[in-house]
Short mmCIF file of C-alpha atoms in Angstrom, two decimals:
data_model
loop_
_atom_site.label_atom_id
_atom_site.label_comp_id
_atom_site.label_asym_id
_atom_site.label_seq_id
_atom_site.Cartn_x
_atom_site.Cartn_y
_atom_site.Cartn_z
CA MET A 1 -69.92 -40.71 111.62
CA SER A 2 -73.08 -40.41 111.06
CA GLY A 3 -75.43 -43.67 109.76
CA VAL A 4 -75.80 -41.90 106.39
CA ALA A 5 -72.05 -41.70 106.15
CA ILE A 6 -71.74 -45.26 107.26
CA ALA A 7 -74.38 -46.18 104.93
CA PHE A 8 -72.71 -44.92 101.84
CA LEU A 9 -69.32 -46.33 103.14
CA LEU A 10 -70.50 -49.56 102.69
CA VAL A 11 -72.38 -48.97 99.39
CA ALA A 12 -68.94 -47.79 98.05
CA LEU A 13 -67.26 -50.68 99.33
CA ILE A 14 -69.77 -53.28 97.83
CA VAL A 15 -69.21 -51.25 94.50
CA VAL A 16 -65.86 -51.19 94.46
CA TRP A 17 -64.77 -55.09 95.79
CA GLY A 18 -67.95 -56.44 94.01
CA GLY A 19 -66.63 -55.25 90.71
CA LEU A 20 -63.19 -56.42 91.57
CA VAL A 21 -64.74 -60.08 92.35
CA ALA A 22 -67.01 -59.96 89.35
CA SER A 23 -64.28 -58.92 87.05
CA ILE A 24 -62.25 -61.86 88.65
CA LEU A 25 -64.81 -64.20 88.12
CA TYR A 26 -65.29 -63.23 84.33
CA LEU A 27 -61.66 -63.50 83.28
CA ARG A 28 -61.26 -66.99 85.10
CA ARG A 29 -64.34 -68.04 83.02
CA ARG A 30 -63.41 -66.30 79.98
CA PRO A 31 -59.34 -65.95 79.79
CA GLU A 32 -57.58 -63.84 77.05
CA SER A 33 -58.01 -65.34 73.67
CA SER A 34 -54.92 -66.44 72.27
CA GLU A 35 -56.21 -66.08 68.58
CA TYR A 36 -56.93 -62.66 67.18
CA PRO A 37 -59.14 -61.58 63.96
CA PRO A 38 -57.10 -61.23 60.72
CA GLY A 39 -55.88 -57.99 59.57
CA GLY A 40 -52.96 -57.03 62.08
CA GLU A 41 -49.95 -58.44 60.08
CA ASP A 42 -46.69 -56.31 59.46
CA ASP A 43 -46.34 -55.98 55.42
CA HIS A 44 -42.96 -54.13 55.68
CA ARG A 45 -44.09 -50.84 54.00
CA GLU A 46 -41.19 -48.56 55.21
CA ASP A 47 -41.38 -46.13 52.32
CA GLU A 48 -45.20 -45.72 52.87
CA ALA A 49 -45.27 -44.99 56.37
CA PRO A 50 -47.54 -42.29 57.98
CA ILE A 51 -46.36 -38.80 58.14
CA GLU A 52 -44.62 -38.05 61.69
CA HIS A 53 -44.76 -34.39 62.81
CA ASP A 54 -43.19 -32.66 65.44
CA THR A 55 -45.31 -31.11 68.05
#
């Protein structure tokens, strides 16, 4: 392998694994919220459902 290939390999490894580590640290600091914004309740409107088309 040439020096340029090794340099690009190292840069790619740092980007991929660094992104993984950064996302793990972010999720540990701010986990998924247990409360969601209003508006997602099911109102049981079976007769006014969206039209389903066969494709």
